[in-house]
Amino acid sequence: MVSRVIPVDPFDLVIFGGTGDLARRKILPALFRRFLAGQIPEGSKIIGAARSELDDDAYRQLVAEALAEFHDGEMDQKCLTDFLRGLSYEQVDAVGEAGWDALAGHMRPDMVRAFYFSVGPSLFGALAERLQLHGMVDPDTRIVVEKPFGRDLETARALNQSLAVHFDESQIYRIDHYLGKETVQNLMAIRFGNMLFEPLWNSQYIDHIQITVAETVGVQGRGDYYDRSGATRDMVQNHLMQLLCLIAMEPPAKFDPDAVRDEKLKVIRALDPVEPQDIVRGQYLLAGDRAGYLEDVENSASTTESFVAMKLHVSNWRWAATPFYLRTGKRLKARASEIAVVFKETPHSIFDEDAGRHRNTLSIRLQPNEGIDLDVTIKEPGPGGMRLIDVPLDMTFSEALGPDSEAAADAYERLIMDVIRGNQTLFMRGDEVEAAWAWTDPIIQGWTERGDQPLAYDTGSSGPDDALALMHRDGRRWREIRE
Ligand code: BG6
């Protein structure tokens, strides 16, 4: 499988928060990989901007160290030196005036200009204002903002408004890195590139859909942020919501940013409020020498959830009778994320009773081992009558396409290059984010008002038992969480 690199014109990219964790872990390694792939053209400039007092060489050193730690591939010294040569640094005060004129001096006319706000949302407005004030905004300027995009509808609205003063919606790229994952985009390819699935993609044939994003990591190191957020704000409002949208949306007329985002928005707006009995929240417990949630966040009274499972209804013609079950949590038994589309059983079995009842399941694995499985029912080979078994038609991308395929590209690589290309399809529009908060807010408010306590679950488990019961009472069961 030959990877295809779509060329882009030289660009200027400024990373605010250029010395921070996200820049070191994700953004710079992603840019380096694109550089190695030959996609960063000669003449492009990458400028780190932050509060620290550094010169260009010290910044290059910092980036070299970050790449040594976070670049997972071979490190060719010559390529590294060439990449670092294209980097520079400006000390900038996000809320003051220092450094802005110098930063403006780097900008070149008639070039794509992107500003990555890899900083807390409280600085978004100040940065946007100063970019405008110092003449760095022209129609070809883009800004990239990270989550958390607000912590409720009100704060998200305020953020959208503060950006809208200086930028048109077509210039704002709100990142949800799940949209950059290869398999997530494949959801659209599978649904809208094959005749096979779309006719069956509705309540008449689909019994239910499960979305699981399970992690083995805890929240240590980010306890402060996490304890103010919880799994619902941190994962459901954004990542799981985006997955749900791509699974449930109507076919857009074109693969065009607004056509796709219009359809996603309709899904969010069609979500019913969730009843309290349809949600289970949990907190992971101490396990041996591994701290429990309360120790990790250093707040023994915390009622924030590190796990949530819920049953949702998308109230429209396509999905009226098909529930969606979502779950996500930390310190679970495996790092495994998948979407499982569970079809109904055949309406009538022509085989003996002991042939059993069978159903097809299409499972889309986001990570690890990205790929797609379709369970189909066949006759068990050999003599002994008509016994049926379910076998997976397996398409693991690294096997089917080769380990070097672009499928291995990190979500950030794809998304950053989409910013440069000016393609917003895989970014959240302001109204989408607000609609997602409008749906999430009452859920969280309900917990607060009722003084709801999360249930404890064992580290290394599948979450609280009540989450299993959420499915059992509907005569269904979660799929095994496994790598
Ligand atoms: C982030 C969340 O957005 O996504 C983290 O803030 C979470 O809590 C992470 O661990 C998961 O991302 P991935 O790509 O590892 O599934």
PDB file of C-alpha atoms in Angstrom, residues 13-236:
ATOM      1  CA  LEU A  13       2.028  27.988  11.874  1.00  0.00           C
ATOM      2  CA  VAL A  14       2.195  29.499  15.330  1.00  0.00           C
ATOM      3  CA  ILE A  15       1.710  27.225  18.341  1.00  0.00           C
ATOM      4  CA  PHE A  16       0.601  29.171  21.397  1.00  0.00           C
ATOM      5  CA  GLY A  17       1.494  27.018  24.373  1.00  0.00           C
ATOM      6  CA  GLY A  18       4.406  25.821  22.244  1.00  0.00           C
ATOM      7  CA  THR A  19       6.330  24.584  25.300  1.00  0.00           C
ATOM      8  CA  GLY A  20       3.328  22.862  26.918  1.00  0.00           C
ATOM      9  CA  ASP A  21       2.361  19.251  27.322  1.00  0.00           C
ATOM     10  CA  LEU A  22       0.060  18.941  24.314  1.00  0.00           C
ATOM     11  CA  ALA A  23       2.587  20.618  22.017  1.00  0.00           C
ATOM     12  CA  ARG A  24       5.382  18.322  23.197  1.00  0.00           C
ATOM     13  CA  ARG A  25       3.354  15.117  23.225  1.00  0.00           C
ATOM     14  CA  LYS A  26       1.143  15.516  20.191  1.00  0.00           C
ATOM     15  CA  ILE A  27       1.444  18.602  18.020  1.00  0.00           C
ATOM     16  CA  LEU A  28       5.211  18.694  17.437  1.00  0.00           C
ATOM     17  CA  PRO A  29       5.592  14.917  16.982  1.00  0.00           C
ATOM     18  CA  ALA A  30       2.687  15.071  14.494  1.00  0.00           C
ATOM     19  CA  LEU A  31       4.382  17.875  12.567  1.00  0.00           C
ATOM     20  CA  PHE A  32       7.646  15.966  12.591  1.00  0.00           C
ATOM     21  CA  ARG A  33       5.964  12.890  11.138  1.00  0.00           C
ATOM     22  CA  ARG A  34       4.388  14.974   8.403  1.00  0.00           C
ATOM     23  CA  PHE A  35       7.806  16.457   7.755  1.00  0.00           C
ATOM     24  CA  LEU A  36       9.251  12.942   7.436  1.00  0.00           C
ATOM     25  CA  ALA A  37       6.435  12.072   5.047  1.00  0.00           C
ATOM     26  CA  GLY A  38       7.492  15.021   2.905  1.00  0.00           C
ATOM     27  CA  GLN A  39       4.318  16.985   3.498  1.00  0.00           C
ATOM     28  CA  ILE A  40       5.772  20.084   5.081  1.00  0.00           C
ATOM     29  CA  PRO A  41       7.064  22.086   2.160  1.00  0.00           C
ATOM     30  CA  GLU A  42      10.306  23.987   2.110  1.00  0.00           C
ATOM     31  CA  GLY A  43       9.721  27.556   3.259  1.00  0.00           C
ATOM     32  CA  SER A  44       7.093  26.706   5.882  1.00  0.00           C
ATOM     33  CA  LYS A  45       7.608  28.236   9.318  1.00  0.00           C
ATOM     34  CA  ILE A  46       6.641  26.700  12.634  1.00  0.00           C
ATOM     35  CA  ILE A  47       6.835  29.183  15.479  1.00  0.00           C
ATOM     36  CA  GLY A  48       6.507  28.215  19.122  1.00  0.00           C
ATOM     37  CA  ALA A  49       5.042  30.955  21.298  1.00  0.00           C
ATOM     38  CA  ALA A  50       4.756  30.892  25.076  1.00  0.00           C
ATOM     39  CA  ARG A  51       5.520  32.809  28.240  1.00  0.00           C
ATOM     40  CA  SER A  52       8.938  31.224  28.914  1.00  0.00           C
ATOM     41  CA  GLU A  53      12.025  33.174  28.061  1.00  0.00           C
ATOM     42  CA  LEU A  54      13.736  31.090  25.382  1.00  0.00           C
ATOM     43  CA  ASP A  55      15.684  31.796  22.242  1.00  0.00           C
ATOM     44  CA  ASP A  56      15.308  29.825  19.004  1.00  0.00           C
ATOM     45  CA  ASP A  57      18.096  27.413  19.893  1.00  0.00           C
ATOM     46  CA  ALA A  58      16.720  26.678  23.346  1.00  0.00           C
ATOM     47  CA  TYR A  59      13.308  26.025  21.795  1.00  0.00           C
ATOM     48  CA  ARG A  60      14.788  23.699  19.203  1.00  0.00           C
ATOM     49  CA  GLN A  61      16.503  21.860  22.031  1.00  0.00           C
ATOM     50  CA  LEU A  62      13.197  21.553  23.893  1.00  0.00           C
ATOM     51  CA  VAL A  63      11.524  20.211  20.760  1.00  0.00           C
ATOM     52  CA  ALA A  64      14.374  17.758  20.131  1.00  0.00           C
ATOM     53  CA  GLU A  65      13.900  16.411  23.657  1.00  0.00           C
ATOM     54  CA  ALA A  66      10.148  16.153  23.180  1.00  0.00           C
ATOM     55  CA  LEU A  67      10.644  14.214  19.950  1.00  0.00           C
ATOM     56  CA  ALA A  68      13.169  11.910  21.609  1.00  0.00           C
ATOM     57  CA  GLU A  69      10.475  11.080  24.140  1.00  0.00           C
ATOM     58  CA  PHE A  70       7.307  11.074  22.078  1.00  0.00           C
ATOM     59  CA  HIS A  71       8.224  10.307  18.470  1.00  0.00           C
ATOM     60  CA  ASP A  72       7.576   6.636  18.033  1.00  0.00           C
ATOM     61  CA  GLY A  73       9.565   5.779  14.994  1.00  0.00           C
ATOM     62  CA  GLU A  74      13.112   5.840  13.828  1.00  0.00           C
ATOM     63  CA  MET A  75      14.981   9.050  14.442  1.00  0.00           C
ATOM     64  CA  ASP A  76      17.064  10.117  11.476  1.00  0.00           C
ATOM     65  CA  GLN A  77      19.477  12.809  12.744  1.00  0.00           C
ATOM     66  CA  LYS A  78      19.665  14.608   9.417  1.00  0.00           C
ATOM     67  CA  CYS A  79      15.869  14.814   9.165  1.00  0.00           C
ATOM     68  CA  LEU A  80      15.684  15.978  12.763  1.00  0.00           C
ATOM     69  CA  THR A  81      18.197  18.760  12.113  1.00  0.00           C
ATOM     70  CA  ASP A  82      16.325  19.837   8.973  1.00  0.00           C
ATOM     71  CA  PHE A  83      13.024  19.877  10.851  1.00  0.00           C
ATOM     72  CA  LEU A  84      14.439  21.863  13.748  1.00  0.00           C
ATOM     73  CA  ARG A  85      15.906  24.404  11.365  1.00  0.00           C
ATOM     74  CA  GLY A  86      12.368  25.383  10.345  1.00  0.00           C
ATOM     75  CA  LEU A  87      11.395  26.151  13.961  1.00  0.00           C
ATOM     76  CA  SER A  88      11.641  29.424  15.815  1.00  0.00           C
ATOM     77  CA  TYR A  89      10.348  30.857  19.067  1.00  0.00           C
ATOM     78  CA  GLU A  90       8.751  34.042  20.313  1.00  0.00           C
ATOM     79  CA  GLN A  91       8.133  34.920  23.938  1.00  0.00           C
ATOM     80  CA  VAL A  92       4.586  36.213  24.059  1.00  0.00           C
ATOM     81  CA  ASP A  93       2.350  37.359  26.883  1.00  0.00           C
ATOM     82  CA  ALA A  94      -1.145  36.117  26.054  1.00  0.00           C
ATOM     83  CA  VAL A  95      -2.826  38.706  28.245  1.00  0.00           C
ATOM     84  CA  GLY A  96      -0.301  41.543  27.962  1.00  0.00           C
ATOM     85  CA  GLU A  97       1.388  43.339  25.103  1.00  0.00           C
ATOM     86  CA  ALA A  98       4.854  41.809  25.231  1.00  0.00           C
ATOM     87  CA  GLY A  99       6.055  39.899  22.203  1.00  0.00           C
ATOM     88  CA  TRP A 100       3.144  40.558  19.837  1.00  0.00           C
ATOM     89  CA  ASP A 101       4.883  42.938  17.466  1.00  0.00           C
ATOM     90  CA  ALA A 102       7.809  40.558  17.187  1.00  0.00           C
ATOM     91  CA  LEU A 103       5.411  37.708  16.430  1.00  0.00           C
ATOM     92  CA  ALA A 104       3.657  39.807  13.804  1.00  0.00           C
ATOM     93  CA  GLY A 105       7.079  40.405  12.232  1.00  0.00           C
ATOM     94  CA  HIS A 106       7.303  36.677  11.397  1.00  0.00           C
ATOM     95  CA  MET A 107       4.109  36.661   9.352  1.00  0.00           C
ATOM     96  CA  ARG A 108       4.412  36.673   5.601  1.00  0.00           C
ATOM     97  CA  PRO A 109       1.740  38.057   3.299  1.00  0.00           C
ATOM     98  CA  ASP A 110      -0.238  35.786   0.948  1.00  0.00           C
ATOM     99  CA  MET A 111       0.453  32.673   2.940  1.00  0.00           C
ATOM    100  CA  VAL A 112      -1.780  30.308   4.834  1.00  0.00           C
ATOM    101  CA  ARG A 113      -1.487  31.333   8.452  1.00  0.00           C
ATOM    102  CA  ALA A 114      -2.611  29.100  11.285  1.00  0.00           C
ATOM    103  CA  PHE A 115      -2.580  29.793  15.010  1.00  0.00           C
ATOM    104  CA  TYR A 116      -2.887  26.780  17.258  1.00  0.00           C
ATOM    105  CA  PHE A 117      -4.339  27.731  20.660  1.00  0.00           C
ATOM    106  CA  SER A 118      -2.770  24.946  22.700  1.00  0.00           C
ATOM    107  CA  VAL A 119      -3.652  26.779  25.904  1.00  0.00           C
ATOM    108  CA  GLY A 120      -6.503  26.792  28.412  1.00  0.00           C
ATOM    109  CA  PRO A 121      -9.833  28.132  27.097  1.00  0.00           C
ATOM    110  CA  SER A 122      -9.624  31.111  29.446  1.00  0.00           C
ATOM    111  CA  LEU A 123      -6.960  32.519  27.086  1.00  0.00           C
ATOM    112  CA  PHE A 124      -8.823  31.967  23.795  1.00  0.00           C
ATOM    113  CA  GLY A 125     -10.499  35.374  23.814  1.00  0.00           C
ATOM    114  CA  ALA A 126      -7.317  37.257  24.756  1.00  0.00           C
ATOM    115  CA  LEU A 127      -5.303  35.551  22.016  1.00  0.00           C
ATOM    116  CA  ALA A 128      -7.961  36.160  19.370  1.00  0.00           C
ATOM    117  CA  GLU A 129      -8.147  39.817  20.309  1.00  0.00           C
ATOM    118  CA  ARG A 130      -4.392  40.361  20.193  1.00  0.00           C
ATOM    119  CA  LEU A 131      -4.001  38.601  16.861  1.00  0.00           C
ATOM    120  CA  GLN A 132      -6.544  40.997  15.430  1.00  0.00           C
ATOM    121  CA  LEU A 133      -5.052  44.026  17.136  1.00  0.00           C
ATOM    122  CA  HIS A 134      -1.584  43.282  15.820  1.00  0.00           C
ATOM    123  CA  GLY A 135      -2.758  42.853  12.251  1.00  0.00           C
ATOM    124  CA  MET A 136      -2.238  39.105  12.000  1.00  0.00           C
ATOM    125  CA  VAL A 137      -5.755  38.227  10.884  1.00  0.00           C
ATOM    126  CA  ASP A 138      -6.579  38.141   7.195  1.00  0.00           C
ATOM    127  CA  PRO A 139      -9.218  36.051   5.388  1.00  0.00           C
ATOM    128  CA  ASP A 140      -6.767  33.179   5.028  1.00  0.00           C
ATOM    129  CA  THR A 141      -5.962  33.027   8.743  1.00  0.00           C
ATOM    130  CA  ARG A 142      -7.149  30.013  10.758  1.00  0.00           C
ATOM    131  CA  ILE A 143      -7.219  29.313  14.440  1.00  0.00           C
ATOM    132  CA  VAL A 144      -7.230  25.893  16.031  1.00  0.00           C
ATOM    133  CA  VAL A 145      -8.770  25.450  19.456  1.00  0.00           C
ATOM    134  CA  GLU A 146      -8.622  22.441  21.716  1.00  0.00           C
ATOM    135  CA  LYS A 147     -11.032  20.953  24.169  1.00  0.00           C
ATOM    136  CA  PRO A 148     -12.351  21.537  26.752  1.00  0.00           C
ATOM    137  CA  PHE A 149     -14.510  23.878  24.733  1.00  0.00           C
ATOM    138  CA  GLY A 150     -16.435  25.158  27.726  1.00  0.00           C
ATOM    139  CA  ARG A 151     -17.750  23.171  30.660  1.00  0.00           C
ATOM    140  CA  ASP A 152     -21.434  23.775  29.922  1.00  0.00           C
ATOM    141  CA  LEU A 153     -23.649  25.516  27.400  1.00  0.00           C
ATOM    142  CA  GLU A 154     -23.163  28.929  28.923  1.00  0.00           C
ATOM    143  CA  THR A 155     -19.371  28.849  28.914  1.00  0.00           C
ATOM    144  CA  ALA A 156     -19.246  27.288  25.439  1.00  0.00           C
ATOM    145  CA  ARG A 157     -21.499  30.056  24.138  1.00  0.00           C
ATOM    146  CA  ALA A 158     -19.301  32.686  25.725  1.00  0.00           C
ATOM    147  CA  LEU A 159     -16.219  31.129  24.087  1.00  0.00           C
ATOM    148  CA  ASN A 160     -17.908  30.981  20.705  1.00  0.00           C
ATOM    149  CA  GLN A 161     -18.906  34.612  21.053  1.00  0.00           C
ATOM    150  CA  SER A 162     -15.435  35.735  22.075  1.00  0.00           C
ATOM    151  CA  LEU A 163     -13.944  34.049  19.003  1.00  0.00           C
ATOM    152  CA  ALA A 164     -16.710  35.255  16.685  1.00  0.00           C
ATOM    153  CA  VAL A 165     -15.776  38.883  17.377  1.00  0.00           C
ATOM    154  CA  HIS A 166     -12.511  38.364  15.514  1.00  0.00           C
ATOM    155  CA  PHE A 167     -12.983  35.315  13.319  1.00  0.00           C
ATOM    156  CA  ASP A 168     -15.548  33.987  10.934  1.00  0.00           C
ATOM    157  CA  GLU A 169     -16.813  30.458  11.706  1.00  0.00           C
ATOM    158  CA  SER A 170     -15.026  29.269   8.546  1.00  0.00           C
ATOM    159  CA  GLN A 171     -11.707  30.247  10.186  1.00  0.00           C
ATOM    160  CA  ILE A 172     -12.271  28.374  13.468  1.00  0.00           C
ATOM    161  CA  TYR A 173     -11.101  24.760  13.742  1.00  0.00           C
ATOM    162  CA  ARG A 174     -12.346  23.135  16.956  1.00  0.00           C
ATOM    163  CA  ILE A 175     -10.393  19.935  17.414  1.00  0.00           C
ATOM    164  CA  ASP A 176     -11.904  16.707  18.593  1.00  0.00           C
ATOM    165  CA  HIS A 177      -9.019  14.344  18.032  1.00  0.00           C
ATOM    166  CA  TYR A 178     -11.403  11.380  17.748  1.00  0.00           C
ATOM    167  CA  LEU A 179     -12.482  12.743  14.388  1.00  0.00           C
ATOM    168  CA  GLY A 180      -8.896  12.428  13.193  1.00  0.00           C
ATOM    169  CA  LYS A 181      -8.721   8.717  13.982  1.00  0.00           C
ATOM    170  CA  GLU A 182      -8.561   6.633  10.849  1.00  0.00           C
ATOM    171  CA  THR A 183     -11.378   4.284  11.760  1.00  0.00           C
ATOM    172  CA  VAL A 184     -13.661   7.119  12.716  1.00  0.00           C
ATOM    173  CA  GLN A 185     -13.418   8.489   9.208  1.00  0.00           C
ATOM    174  CA  ASN A 186     -13.839   4.989   7.952  1.00  0.00           C
ATOM    175  CA  LEU A 187     -17.258   4.950   9.539  1.00  0.00           C
ATOM    176  CA  MET A 188     -18.345   7.349   6.844  1.00  0.00           C
ATOM    177  CA  ALA A 189     -16.577   5.372   4.137  1.00  0.00           C
ATOM    178  CA  ILE A 190     -18.248   2.154   5.265  1.00  0.00           C
ATOM    179  CA  ARG A 191     -21.679   3.652   5.514  1.00  0.00           C
ATOM    180  CA  PHE A 192     -21.687   5.805   2.430  1.00  0.00           C
ATOM    181  CA  GLY A 193     -19.229   3.984   0.188  1.00  0.00           C
ATOM    182  CA  ASN A 194     -20.951   0.601   0.238  1.00  0.00           C
ATOM    183  CA  MET A 195     -24.381  -0.377  -0.959  1.00  0.00           C
ATOM    184  CA  LEU A 196     -24.377  -3.259   1.492  1.00  0.00           C
ATOM    185  CA  PHE A 197     -24.969  -1.432   4.757  1.00  0.00           C
ATOM    186  CA  GLU A 198     -27.024   1.672   4.215  1.00  0.00           C
ATOM    187  CA  PRO A 199     -30.314  -0.093   3.365  1.00  0.00           C
ATOM    188  CA  LEU A 200     -30.012  -2.012   6.658  1.00  0.00           C
ATOM    189  CA  TRP A 201     -28.885   0.958   8.722  1.00  0.00           C
ATOM    190  CA  ASN A 202     -32.070   1.610  10.695  1.00  0.00           C
ATOM    191  CA  SER A 203     -34.398   0.364  13.412  1.00  0.00           C
ATOM    192  CA  GLN A 204     -35.907  -2.255  11.186  1.00  0.00           C
ATOM    193  CA  TYR A 205     -32.683  -4.252  11.035  1.00  0.00           C
ATOM    194  CA  ILE A 206     -30.487  -2.962  13.841  1.00  0.00           C
ATOM    195  CA  ASP A 207     -31.307  -4.115  17.354  1.00  0.00           C
ATOM    196  CA  HIS A 208     -28.994  -1.726  19.155  1.00  0.00           C
ATOM    197  CA  ILE A 209     -25.633   0.010  18.923  1.00  0.00           C
ATOM    198  CA  GLN A 210     -22.913  -0.027  21.568  1.00  0.00           C
ATOM    199  CA  ILE A 211     -20.100   2.479  21.794  1.00  0.00           C
ATOM    200  CA  THR A 212     -17.298   1.706  24.231  1.00  0.00           C
ATOM    201  CA  VAL A 213     -14.214   3.782  24.884  1.00  0.00           C
ATOM    202  CA  ALA A 214     -12.331   1.965  27.625  1.00  0.00           C
ATOM    203  CA  GLU A 215      -9.008   3.077  29.043  1.00  0.00           C
ATOM    204  CA  THR A 216      -6.599   1.425  31.458  1.00  0.00           C
ATOM    205  CA  VAL A 217      -5.007   4.685  32.567  1.00  0.00           C
ATOM    206  CA  GLY A 218      -6.255   6.585  35.590  1.00  0.00           C
ATOM    207  CA  VAL A 219      -6.398  10.330  36.038  1.00  0.00           C
ATOM    208  CA  GLN A 220      -3.160  10.835  37.896  1.00  0.00           C
ATOM    209  CA  GLY A 221      -1.296  13.916  36.806  1.00  0.00           C
ATOM    210  CA  ARG A 222      -4.484  15.619  35.595  1.00  0.00           C
ATOM    211  CA  GLY A 223      -6.521  15.139  38.746  1.00  0.00           C
ATOM    212  CA  ASP A 224      -7.310  18.788  39.130  1.00  0.00           C
ATOM    213  CA  TYR A 225      -8.793  19.223  35.645  1.00  0.00           C
ATOM    214  CA  TYR A 226     -10.447  15.822  35.644  1.00  0.00           C
ATOM    215  CA  ASP A 227     -12.160  16.151  38.985  1.00  0.00           C
ATOM    216  CA  ARG A 228     -13.850  19.327  37.752  1.00  0.00           C
ATOM    217  CA  SER A 229     -14.940  17.523  34.578  1.00  0.00           C
ATOM    218  CA  GLY A 230     -15.604  13.813  34.951  1.00  0.00           C
ATOM    219  CA  ALA A 231     -16.121  11.256  32.205  1.00  0.00           C
ATOM    220  CA  THR A 232     -19.290  12.890  30.901  1.00  0.00           C
ATOM    221  CA  ARG A 233     -17.674  16.235  30.185  1.00  0.00           C
ATOM    222  CA  ASP A 234     -14.254  14.807  29.328  1.00  0.00           C
ATOM    223  CA  MET A 235     -15.371  12.065  26.929  1.00  0.00           C
ATOM    224  CA  VAL A 236     -19.117  11.825  26.301  1.00  0.00           C
TER     225      VAL A 236
END
